[in-house]
PDB file of C-alpha atoms in Angstrom:
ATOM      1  CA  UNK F   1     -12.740  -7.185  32.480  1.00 51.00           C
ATOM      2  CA  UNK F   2     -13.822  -3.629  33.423  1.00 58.00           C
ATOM      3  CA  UNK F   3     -16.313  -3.788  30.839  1.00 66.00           C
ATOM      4  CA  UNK F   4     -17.176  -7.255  31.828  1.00 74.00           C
ATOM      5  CA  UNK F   5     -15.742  -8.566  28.154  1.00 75.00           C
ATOM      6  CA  UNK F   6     -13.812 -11.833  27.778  1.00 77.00           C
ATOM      7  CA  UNK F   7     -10.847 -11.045  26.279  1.00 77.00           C
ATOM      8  CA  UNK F   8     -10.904 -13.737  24.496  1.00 81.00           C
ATOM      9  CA  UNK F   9     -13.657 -12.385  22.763  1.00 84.00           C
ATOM     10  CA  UNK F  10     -12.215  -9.407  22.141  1.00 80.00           C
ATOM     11  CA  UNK F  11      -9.020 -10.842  20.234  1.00 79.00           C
ATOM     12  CA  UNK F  12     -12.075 -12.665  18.079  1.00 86.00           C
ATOM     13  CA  UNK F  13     -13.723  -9.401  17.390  1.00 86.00           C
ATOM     14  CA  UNK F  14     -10.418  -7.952  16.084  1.00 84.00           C
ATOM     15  CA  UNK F  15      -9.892 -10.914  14.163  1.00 88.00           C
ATOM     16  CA  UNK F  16     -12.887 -10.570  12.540  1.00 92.00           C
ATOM     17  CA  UNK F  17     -13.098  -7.180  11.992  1.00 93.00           C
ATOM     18  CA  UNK F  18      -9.574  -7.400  10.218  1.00 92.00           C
ATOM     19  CA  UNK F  19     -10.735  -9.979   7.879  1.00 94.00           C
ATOM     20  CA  UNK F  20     -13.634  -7.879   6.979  1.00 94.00           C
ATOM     21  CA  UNK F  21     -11.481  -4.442   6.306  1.00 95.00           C
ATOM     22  CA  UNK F  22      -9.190  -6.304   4.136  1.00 95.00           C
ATOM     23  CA  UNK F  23     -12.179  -8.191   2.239  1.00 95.00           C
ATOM     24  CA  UNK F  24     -13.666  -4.262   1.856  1.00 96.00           C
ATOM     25  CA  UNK F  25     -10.278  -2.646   1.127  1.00 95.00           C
ATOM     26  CA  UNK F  26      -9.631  -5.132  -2.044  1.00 94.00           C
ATOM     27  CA  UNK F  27     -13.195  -5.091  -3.036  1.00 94.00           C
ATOM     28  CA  UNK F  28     -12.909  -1.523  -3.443  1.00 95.00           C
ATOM     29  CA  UNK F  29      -9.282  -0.767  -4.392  1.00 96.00           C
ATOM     30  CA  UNK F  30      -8.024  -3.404  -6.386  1.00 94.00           C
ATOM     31  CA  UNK F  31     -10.745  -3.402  -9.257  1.00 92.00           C
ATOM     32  CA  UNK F  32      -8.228  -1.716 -12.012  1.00 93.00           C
ATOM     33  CA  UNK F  33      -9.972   1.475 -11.904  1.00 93.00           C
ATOM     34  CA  UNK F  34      -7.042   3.846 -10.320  1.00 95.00           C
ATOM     35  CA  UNK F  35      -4.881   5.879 -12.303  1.00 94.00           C
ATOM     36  CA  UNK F  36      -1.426   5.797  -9.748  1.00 95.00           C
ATOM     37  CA  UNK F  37       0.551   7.982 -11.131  1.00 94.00           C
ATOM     38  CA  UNK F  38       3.692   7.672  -8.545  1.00 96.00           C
ATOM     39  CA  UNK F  39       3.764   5.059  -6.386  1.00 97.00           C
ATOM     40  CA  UNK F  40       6.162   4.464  -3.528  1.00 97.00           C
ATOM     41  CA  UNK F  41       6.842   1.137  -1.814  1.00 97.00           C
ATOM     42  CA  UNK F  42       8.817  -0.191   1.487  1.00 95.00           C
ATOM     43  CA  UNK F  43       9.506  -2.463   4.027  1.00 94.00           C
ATOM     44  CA  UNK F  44       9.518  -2.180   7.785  1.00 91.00           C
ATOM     45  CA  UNK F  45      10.226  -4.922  10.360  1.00 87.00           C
ATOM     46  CA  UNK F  46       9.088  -5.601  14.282  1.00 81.00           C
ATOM     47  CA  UNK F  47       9.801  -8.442  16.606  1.00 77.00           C
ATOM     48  CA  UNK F  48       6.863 -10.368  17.977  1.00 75.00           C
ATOM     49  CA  UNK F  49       6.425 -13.154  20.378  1.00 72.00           C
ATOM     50  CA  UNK F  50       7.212 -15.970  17.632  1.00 73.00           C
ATOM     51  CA  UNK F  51      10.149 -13.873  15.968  1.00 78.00           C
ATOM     52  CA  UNK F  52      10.816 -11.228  13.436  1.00 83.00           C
ATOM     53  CA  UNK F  53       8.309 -10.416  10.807  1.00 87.00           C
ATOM     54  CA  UNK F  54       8.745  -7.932   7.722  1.00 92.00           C
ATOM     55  CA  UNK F  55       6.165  -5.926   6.234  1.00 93.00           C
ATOM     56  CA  UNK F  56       6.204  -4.144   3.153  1.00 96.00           C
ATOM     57  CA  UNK F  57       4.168  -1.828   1.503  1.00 96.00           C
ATOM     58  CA  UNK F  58       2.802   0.025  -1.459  1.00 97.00           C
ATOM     59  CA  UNK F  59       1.407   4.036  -1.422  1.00 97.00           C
ATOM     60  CA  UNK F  60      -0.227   6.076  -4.114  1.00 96.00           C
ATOM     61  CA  UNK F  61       1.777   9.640  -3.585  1.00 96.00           C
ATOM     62  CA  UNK F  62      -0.961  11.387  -5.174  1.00 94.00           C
ATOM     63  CA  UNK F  63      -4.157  10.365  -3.122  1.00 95.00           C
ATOM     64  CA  UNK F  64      -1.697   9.158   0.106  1.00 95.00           C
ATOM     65  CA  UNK F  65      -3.690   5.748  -0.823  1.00 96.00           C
ATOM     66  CA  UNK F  66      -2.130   2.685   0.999  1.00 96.00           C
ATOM     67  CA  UNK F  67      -2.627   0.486  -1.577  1.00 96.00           C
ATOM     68  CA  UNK F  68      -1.902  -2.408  -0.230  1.00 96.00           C
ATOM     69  CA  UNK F  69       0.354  -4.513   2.582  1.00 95.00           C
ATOM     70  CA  UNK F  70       1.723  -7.805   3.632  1.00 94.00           C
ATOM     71  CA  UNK F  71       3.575  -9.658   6.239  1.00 92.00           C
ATOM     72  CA  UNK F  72       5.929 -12.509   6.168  1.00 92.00           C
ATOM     73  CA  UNK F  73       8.551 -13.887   8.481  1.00 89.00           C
ATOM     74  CA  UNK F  74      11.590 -12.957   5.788  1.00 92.00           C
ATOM     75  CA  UNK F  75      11.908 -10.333   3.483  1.00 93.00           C
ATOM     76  CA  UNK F  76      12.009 -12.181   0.479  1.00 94.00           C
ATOM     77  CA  UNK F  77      10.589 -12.415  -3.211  1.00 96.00           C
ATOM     78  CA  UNK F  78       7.024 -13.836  -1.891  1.00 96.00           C
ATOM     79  CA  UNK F  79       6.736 -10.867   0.118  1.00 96.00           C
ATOM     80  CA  UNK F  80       6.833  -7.797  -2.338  1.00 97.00           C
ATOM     81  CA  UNK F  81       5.239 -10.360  -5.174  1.00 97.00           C
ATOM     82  CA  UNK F  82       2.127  -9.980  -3.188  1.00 96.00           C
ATOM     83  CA  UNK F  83       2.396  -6.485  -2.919  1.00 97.00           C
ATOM     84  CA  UNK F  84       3.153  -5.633  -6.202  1.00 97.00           C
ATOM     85  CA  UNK F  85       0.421  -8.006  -7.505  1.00 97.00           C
ATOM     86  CA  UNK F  86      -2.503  -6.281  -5.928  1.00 97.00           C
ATOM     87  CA  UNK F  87      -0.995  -3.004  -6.698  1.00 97.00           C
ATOM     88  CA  UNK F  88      -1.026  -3.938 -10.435  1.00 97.00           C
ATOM     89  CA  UNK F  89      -4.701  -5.599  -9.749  1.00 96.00           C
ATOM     90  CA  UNK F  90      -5.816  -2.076  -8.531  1.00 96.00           C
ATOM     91  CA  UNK F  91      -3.539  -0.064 -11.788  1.00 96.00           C
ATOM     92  CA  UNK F  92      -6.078   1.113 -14.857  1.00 94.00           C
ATOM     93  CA  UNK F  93      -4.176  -0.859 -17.478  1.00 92.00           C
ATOM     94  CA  UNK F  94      -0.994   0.275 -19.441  1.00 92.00           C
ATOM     95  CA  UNK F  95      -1.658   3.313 -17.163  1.00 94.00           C
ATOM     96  CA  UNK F  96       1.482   5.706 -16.752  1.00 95.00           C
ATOM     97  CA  UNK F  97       3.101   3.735 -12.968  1.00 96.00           C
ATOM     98  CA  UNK F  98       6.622   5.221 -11.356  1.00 97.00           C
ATOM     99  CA  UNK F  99       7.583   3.249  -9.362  1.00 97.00           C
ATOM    100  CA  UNK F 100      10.085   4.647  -6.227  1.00 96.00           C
ATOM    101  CA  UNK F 101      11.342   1.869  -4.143  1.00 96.00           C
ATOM    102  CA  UNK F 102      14.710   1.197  -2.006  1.00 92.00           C
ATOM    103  CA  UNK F 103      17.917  -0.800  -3.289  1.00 89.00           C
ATOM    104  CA  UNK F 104      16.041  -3.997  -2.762  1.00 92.00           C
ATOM    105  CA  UNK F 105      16.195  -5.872  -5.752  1.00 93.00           C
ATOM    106  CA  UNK F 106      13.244  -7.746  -5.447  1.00 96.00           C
ATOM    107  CA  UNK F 107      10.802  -4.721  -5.987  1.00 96.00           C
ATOM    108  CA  UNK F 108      12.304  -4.298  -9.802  1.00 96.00           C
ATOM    109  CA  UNK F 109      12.418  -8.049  -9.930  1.00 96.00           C
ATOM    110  CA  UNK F 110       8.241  -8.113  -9.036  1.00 97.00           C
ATOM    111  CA  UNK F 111       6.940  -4.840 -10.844  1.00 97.00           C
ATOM    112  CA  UNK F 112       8.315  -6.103 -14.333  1.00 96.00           C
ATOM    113  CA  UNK F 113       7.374  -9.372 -13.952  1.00 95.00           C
ATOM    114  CA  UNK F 114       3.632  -8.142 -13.320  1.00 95.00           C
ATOM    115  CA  UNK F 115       3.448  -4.951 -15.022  1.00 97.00           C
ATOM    116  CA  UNK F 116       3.302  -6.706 -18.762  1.00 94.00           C
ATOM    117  CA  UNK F 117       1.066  -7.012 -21.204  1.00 92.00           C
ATOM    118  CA  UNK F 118       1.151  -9.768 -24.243  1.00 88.00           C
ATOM    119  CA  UNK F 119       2.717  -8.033 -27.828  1.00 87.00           C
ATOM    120  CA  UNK F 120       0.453  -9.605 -30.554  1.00 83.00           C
ATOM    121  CA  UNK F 121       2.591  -9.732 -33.512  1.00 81.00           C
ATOM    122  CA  UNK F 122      -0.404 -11.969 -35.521  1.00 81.00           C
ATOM    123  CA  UNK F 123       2.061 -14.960 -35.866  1.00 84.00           C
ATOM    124  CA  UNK F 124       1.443 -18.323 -33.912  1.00 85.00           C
ATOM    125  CA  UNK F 125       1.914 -19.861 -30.870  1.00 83.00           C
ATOM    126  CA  UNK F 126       2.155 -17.608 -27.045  1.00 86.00           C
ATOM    127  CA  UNK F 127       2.672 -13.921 -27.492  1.00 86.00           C
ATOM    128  CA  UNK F 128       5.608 -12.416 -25.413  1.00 87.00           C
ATOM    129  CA  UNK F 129       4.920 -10.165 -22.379  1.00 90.00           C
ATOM    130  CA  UNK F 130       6.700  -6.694 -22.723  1.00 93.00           C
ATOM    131  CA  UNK F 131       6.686  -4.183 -19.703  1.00 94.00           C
ATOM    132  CA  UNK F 132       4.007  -1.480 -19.900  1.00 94.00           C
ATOM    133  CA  UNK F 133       4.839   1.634 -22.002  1.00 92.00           C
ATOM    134  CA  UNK F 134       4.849   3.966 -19.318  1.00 94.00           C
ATOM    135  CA  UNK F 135       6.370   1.861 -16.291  1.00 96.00           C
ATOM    136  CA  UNK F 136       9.414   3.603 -14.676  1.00 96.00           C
ATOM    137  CA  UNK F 137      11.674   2.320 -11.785  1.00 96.00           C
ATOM    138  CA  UNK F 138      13.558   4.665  -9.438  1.00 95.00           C
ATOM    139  CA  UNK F 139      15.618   3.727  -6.646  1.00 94.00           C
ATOM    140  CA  UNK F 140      16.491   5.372  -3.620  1.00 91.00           C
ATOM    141  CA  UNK F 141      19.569   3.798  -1.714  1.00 87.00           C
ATOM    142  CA  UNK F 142      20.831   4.948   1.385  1.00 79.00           C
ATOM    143  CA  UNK F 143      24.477   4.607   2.494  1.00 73.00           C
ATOM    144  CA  UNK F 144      24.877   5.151   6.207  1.00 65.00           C
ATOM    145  CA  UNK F 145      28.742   4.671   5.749  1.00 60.00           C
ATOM    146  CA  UNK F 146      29.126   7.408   3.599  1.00 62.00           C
ATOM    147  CA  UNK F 147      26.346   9.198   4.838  1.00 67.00           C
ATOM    148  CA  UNK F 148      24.726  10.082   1.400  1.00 81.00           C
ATOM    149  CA  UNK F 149      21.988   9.142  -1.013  1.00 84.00           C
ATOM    150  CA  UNK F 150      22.152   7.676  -4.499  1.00 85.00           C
ATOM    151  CA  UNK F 151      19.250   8.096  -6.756  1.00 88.00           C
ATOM    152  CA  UNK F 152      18.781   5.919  -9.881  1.00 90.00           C
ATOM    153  CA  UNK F 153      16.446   4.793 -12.711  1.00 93.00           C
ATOM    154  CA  UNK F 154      15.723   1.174 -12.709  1.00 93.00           C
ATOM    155  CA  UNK F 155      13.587   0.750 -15.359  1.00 95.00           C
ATOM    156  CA  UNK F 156      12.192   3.791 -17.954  1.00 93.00           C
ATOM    157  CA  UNK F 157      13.146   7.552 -19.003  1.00 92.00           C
ATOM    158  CA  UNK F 158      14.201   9.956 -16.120  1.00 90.00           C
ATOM    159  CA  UNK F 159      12.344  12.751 -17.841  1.00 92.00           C
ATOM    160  CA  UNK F 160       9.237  10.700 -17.592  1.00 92.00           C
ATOM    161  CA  UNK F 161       9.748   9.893 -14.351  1.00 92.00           C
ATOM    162  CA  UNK F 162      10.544  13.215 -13.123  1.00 91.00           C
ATOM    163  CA  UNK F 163       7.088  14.437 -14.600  1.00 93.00           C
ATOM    164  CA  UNK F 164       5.396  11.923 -13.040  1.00 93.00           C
ATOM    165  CA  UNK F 165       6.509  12.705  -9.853  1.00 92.00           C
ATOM    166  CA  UNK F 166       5.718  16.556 -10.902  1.00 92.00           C
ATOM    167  CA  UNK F 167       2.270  15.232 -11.074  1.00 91.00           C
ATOM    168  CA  UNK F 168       2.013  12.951  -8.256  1.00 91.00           C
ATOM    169  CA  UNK F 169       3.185  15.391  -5.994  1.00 89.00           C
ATOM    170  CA  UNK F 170       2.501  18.492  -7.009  1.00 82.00           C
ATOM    171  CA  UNK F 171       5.617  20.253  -7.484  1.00 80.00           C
ATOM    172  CA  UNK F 172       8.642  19.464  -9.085  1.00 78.00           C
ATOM    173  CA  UNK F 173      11.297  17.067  -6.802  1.00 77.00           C
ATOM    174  CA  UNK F 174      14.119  14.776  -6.811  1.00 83.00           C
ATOM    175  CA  UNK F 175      13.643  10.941  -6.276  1.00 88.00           C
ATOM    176  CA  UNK F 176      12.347   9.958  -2.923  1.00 90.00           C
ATOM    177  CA  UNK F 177      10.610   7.487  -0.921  1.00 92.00           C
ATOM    178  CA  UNK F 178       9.238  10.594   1.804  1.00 91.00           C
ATOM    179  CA  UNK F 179       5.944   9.758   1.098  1.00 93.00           C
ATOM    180  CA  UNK F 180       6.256   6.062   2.137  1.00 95.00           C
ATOM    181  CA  UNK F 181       8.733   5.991   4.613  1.00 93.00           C
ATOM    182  CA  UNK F 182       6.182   8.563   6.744  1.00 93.00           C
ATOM    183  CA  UNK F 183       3.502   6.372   6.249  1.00 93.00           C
ATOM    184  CA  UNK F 184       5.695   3.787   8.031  1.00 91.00           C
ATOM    185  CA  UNK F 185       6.164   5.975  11.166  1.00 90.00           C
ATOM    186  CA  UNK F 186       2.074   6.313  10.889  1.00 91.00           C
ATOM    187  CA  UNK F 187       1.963   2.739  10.855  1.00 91.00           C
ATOM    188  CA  UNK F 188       4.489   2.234  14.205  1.00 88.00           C
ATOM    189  CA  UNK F 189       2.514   4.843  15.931  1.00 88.00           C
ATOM    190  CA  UNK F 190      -1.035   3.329  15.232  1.00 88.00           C
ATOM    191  CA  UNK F 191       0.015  -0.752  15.745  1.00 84.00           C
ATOM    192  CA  UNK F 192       2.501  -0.842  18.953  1.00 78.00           C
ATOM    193  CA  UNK F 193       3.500  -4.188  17.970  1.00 76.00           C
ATOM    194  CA  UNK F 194       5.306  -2.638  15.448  1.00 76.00           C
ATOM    195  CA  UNK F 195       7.796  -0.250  17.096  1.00 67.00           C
ATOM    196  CA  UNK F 196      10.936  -1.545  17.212  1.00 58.00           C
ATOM    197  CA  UNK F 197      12.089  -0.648  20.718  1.00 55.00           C
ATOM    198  CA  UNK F 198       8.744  -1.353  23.070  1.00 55.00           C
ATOM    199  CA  UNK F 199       7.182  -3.482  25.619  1.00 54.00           C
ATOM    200  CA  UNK F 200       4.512  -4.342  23.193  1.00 55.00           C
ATOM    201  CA  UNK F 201       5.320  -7.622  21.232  1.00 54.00           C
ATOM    202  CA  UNK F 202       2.903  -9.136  18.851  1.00 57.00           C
ATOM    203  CA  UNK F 203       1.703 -12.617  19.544  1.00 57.00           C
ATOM    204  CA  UNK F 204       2.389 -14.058  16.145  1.00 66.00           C
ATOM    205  CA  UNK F 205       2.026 -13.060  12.511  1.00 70.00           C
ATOM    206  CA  UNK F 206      -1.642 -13.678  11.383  1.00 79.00           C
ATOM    207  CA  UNK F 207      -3.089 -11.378  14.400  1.00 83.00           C
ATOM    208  CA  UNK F 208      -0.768  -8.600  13.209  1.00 85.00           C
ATOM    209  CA  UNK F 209      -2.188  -9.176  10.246  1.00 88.00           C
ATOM    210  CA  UNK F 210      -5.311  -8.905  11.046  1.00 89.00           C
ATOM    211  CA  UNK F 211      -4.288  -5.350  12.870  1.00 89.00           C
ATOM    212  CA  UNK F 212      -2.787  -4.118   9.673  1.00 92.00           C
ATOM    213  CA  UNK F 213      -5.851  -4.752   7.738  1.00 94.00           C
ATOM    214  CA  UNK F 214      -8.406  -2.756  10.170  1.00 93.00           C
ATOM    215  CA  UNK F 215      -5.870  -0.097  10.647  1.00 93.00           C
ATOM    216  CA  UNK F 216      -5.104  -0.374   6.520  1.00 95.00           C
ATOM    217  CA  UNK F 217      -9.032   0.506   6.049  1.00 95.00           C
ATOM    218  CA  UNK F 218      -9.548   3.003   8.867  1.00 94.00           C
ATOM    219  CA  UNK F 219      -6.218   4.677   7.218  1.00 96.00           C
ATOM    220  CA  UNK F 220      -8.090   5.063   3.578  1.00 96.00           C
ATOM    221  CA  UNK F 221     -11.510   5.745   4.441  1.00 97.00           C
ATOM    222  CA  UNK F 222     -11.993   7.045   7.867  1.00 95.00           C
ATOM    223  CA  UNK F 223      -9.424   9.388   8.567  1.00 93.00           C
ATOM    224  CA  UNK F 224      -9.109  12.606   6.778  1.00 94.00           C
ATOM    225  CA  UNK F 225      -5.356  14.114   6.167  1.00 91.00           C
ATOM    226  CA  UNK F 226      -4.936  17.324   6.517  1.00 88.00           C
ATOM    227  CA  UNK F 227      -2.499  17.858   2.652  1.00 89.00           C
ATOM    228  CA  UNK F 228      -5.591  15.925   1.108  1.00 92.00           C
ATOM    229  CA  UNK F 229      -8.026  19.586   2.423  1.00 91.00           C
ATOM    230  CA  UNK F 230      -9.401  20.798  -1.073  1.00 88.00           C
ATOM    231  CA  UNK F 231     -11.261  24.551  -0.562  1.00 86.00           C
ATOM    232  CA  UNK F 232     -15.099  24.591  -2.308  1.00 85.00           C
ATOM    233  CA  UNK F 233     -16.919  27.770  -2.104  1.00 87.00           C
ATOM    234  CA  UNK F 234     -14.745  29.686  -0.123  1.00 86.00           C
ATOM    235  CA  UNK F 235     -14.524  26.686   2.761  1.00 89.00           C
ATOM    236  CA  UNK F 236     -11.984  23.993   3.334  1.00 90.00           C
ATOM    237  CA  UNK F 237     -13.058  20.315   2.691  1.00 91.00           C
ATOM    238  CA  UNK F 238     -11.376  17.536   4.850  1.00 93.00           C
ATOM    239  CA  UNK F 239     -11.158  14.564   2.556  1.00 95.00           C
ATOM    240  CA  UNK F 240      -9.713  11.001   3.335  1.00 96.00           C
ATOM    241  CA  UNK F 241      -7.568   9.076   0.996  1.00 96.00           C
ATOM    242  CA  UNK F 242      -9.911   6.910  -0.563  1.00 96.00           C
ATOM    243  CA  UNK F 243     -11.626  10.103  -1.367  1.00 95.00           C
ATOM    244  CA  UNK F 244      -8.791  11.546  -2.777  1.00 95.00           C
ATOM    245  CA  UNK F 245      -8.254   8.709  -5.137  1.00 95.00           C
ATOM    246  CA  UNK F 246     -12.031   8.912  -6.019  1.00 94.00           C
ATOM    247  CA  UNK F 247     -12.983   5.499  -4.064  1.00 95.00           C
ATOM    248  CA  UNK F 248     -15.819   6.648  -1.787  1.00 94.00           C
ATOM    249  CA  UNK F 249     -17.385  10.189  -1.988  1.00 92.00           C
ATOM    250  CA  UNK F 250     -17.427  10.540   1.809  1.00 93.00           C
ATOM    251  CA  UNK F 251     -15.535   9.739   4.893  1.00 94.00           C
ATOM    252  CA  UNK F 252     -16.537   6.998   6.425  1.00 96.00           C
ATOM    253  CA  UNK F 253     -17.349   5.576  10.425  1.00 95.00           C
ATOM    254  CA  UNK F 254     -15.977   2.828  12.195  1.00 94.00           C
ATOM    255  CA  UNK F 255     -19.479   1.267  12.026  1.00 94.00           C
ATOM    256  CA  UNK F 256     -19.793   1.941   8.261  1.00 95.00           C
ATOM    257  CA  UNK F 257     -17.281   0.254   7.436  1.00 95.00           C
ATOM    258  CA  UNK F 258     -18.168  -2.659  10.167  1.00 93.00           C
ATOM    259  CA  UNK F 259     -21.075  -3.188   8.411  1.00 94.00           C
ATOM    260  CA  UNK F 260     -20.144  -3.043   4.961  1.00 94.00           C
ATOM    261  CA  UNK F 261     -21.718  -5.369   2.440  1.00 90.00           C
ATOM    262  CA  UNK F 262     -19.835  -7.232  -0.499  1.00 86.00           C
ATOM    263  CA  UNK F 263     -22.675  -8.510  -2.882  1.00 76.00           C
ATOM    264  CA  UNK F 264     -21.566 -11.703  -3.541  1.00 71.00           C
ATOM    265  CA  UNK F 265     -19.900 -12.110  -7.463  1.00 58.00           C
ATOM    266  CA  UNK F 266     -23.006 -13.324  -9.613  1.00 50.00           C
ATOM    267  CA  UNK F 267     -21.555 -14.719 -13.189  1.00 54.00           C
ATOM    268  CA  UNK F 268     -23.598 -14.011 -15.685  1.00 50.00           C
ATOM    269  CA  UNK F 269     -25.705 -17.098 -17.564  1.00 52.00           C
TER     270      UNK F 269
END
């Protein structure tokens, strides 16, 4: 009330806001324009006021993109089907995609399921859908009873994957999840409701939601990263992810992206 602001109000501008970034974020990203190259995927989970809720996520390694997240009370098939779907929405098709994920099953389950394309063979009736030519699956599974890591291909050719994740980023590595897991600690440190041992509980689901998505956008396109730096003309250029992955030529404000316009989908006569 020290700024003589319902609060009420408030949660409504949030709400709003959030709907808005993640209305922006898809009209932008998921367009099947981006080539991914590696892309590394998670879940995290917090406690709110109505219970436990999971999110998972998808990053592009090579432009730190977030490409997309989602929240659901479980961790279950729903969950990383969502993901995975507008990750494939925003994937240039039959693209080269490495996938690096945990021991969940449900990730390998999801990407082939959505990564296919129909194989015309010219005879009749439906054509079958066959995984994309350059899809790979890794899998990084933690034992904490051993105290070690196993590393796996899911899905794909190791030597494939292994360039890709030359590519992606920029130096030649083992199979890892780094990437993801530090966006996650990003995440906890930029929505409190999502640290695990705090005062701060979310009120339910759909407002943390609506947090992810305005923190999701400010992530991509207002805040620069410091690995993303590129030098021109002797000088070093900050750039933001959604620069990075060739998006938006600029970093953007809080009230650019407030304000925002979708043109409204016109089908043509």
């Amino acid at each position: 009330m020290a700024f003589k602001i319902d609060e009420r109000t408030l949660v409504d501008w949030v709400r709003k806001a959030g709907e808005h970034a993640a209305r922006v974020h898809e009209h932008l990203v998921c367009q099947g324009q981006l080539h991914l190259g590696e892309v590394q995927a998670d879940e995290l989970w917090c406690r709110t006021q109505r219970g436990v809720r999971w999110l998972a996520t998808a990053v592009c390694v090579s432009s730190r993109l977030l490409l997309w997240g989602a929240l659901a009370a479980e961790r279950t098939h729903a969950l990383i089907a969502e993901v995975v779907n507008q990750v494939h929405c925003a994937a240039q098709l039959q693209s080269p995609v490495l996938w690096a994920t945990d021991g969940y099953g449900a990730w390998k389950t999801q990407v082939l399921r959505m990564f296919r394309t129909p194989r015309h063979t010219g005879r009749r009736g439906r054509p079958a859908l066959v995984p994309w030519a350059e899809l790979h699956i890794v899998q990084v599974v933690k034992r904490t009873s051993r105290d070690r890591i196993e590393r796996r291909i899911a899905f794909g050719d190791l030597f494939e994957a292994l360039h890709l994740i030359e590519a992606s980023q920029g130096r030649s590595g083992t199979v890892n999840t780094a990437f993801v897991e530090r966006l996650n600690a990003t995440l906890r440190t930029w929505l409190p409701a999502l640290v695990r041992r705090s005062r701060h509980a979310g009120s339910d689901g759909e407002r943390l939601e609506r947090h992810f998505f305005l923190v999701l956008a400010a992530y991509n396109f207002i805040r620069p990263h410091r690995s993303l730096r590129v030098q021109v003309n002797g000088r070093w250029v900050d750039r933001t992810p959604g620069m990075a992955a060739g998006v938006t030529d600029h970093a953007w404000t809080v009230a650019e992206l407030l304000r925002y316009r979708i043109e409204p989908f016109v089908e043509a006569a």
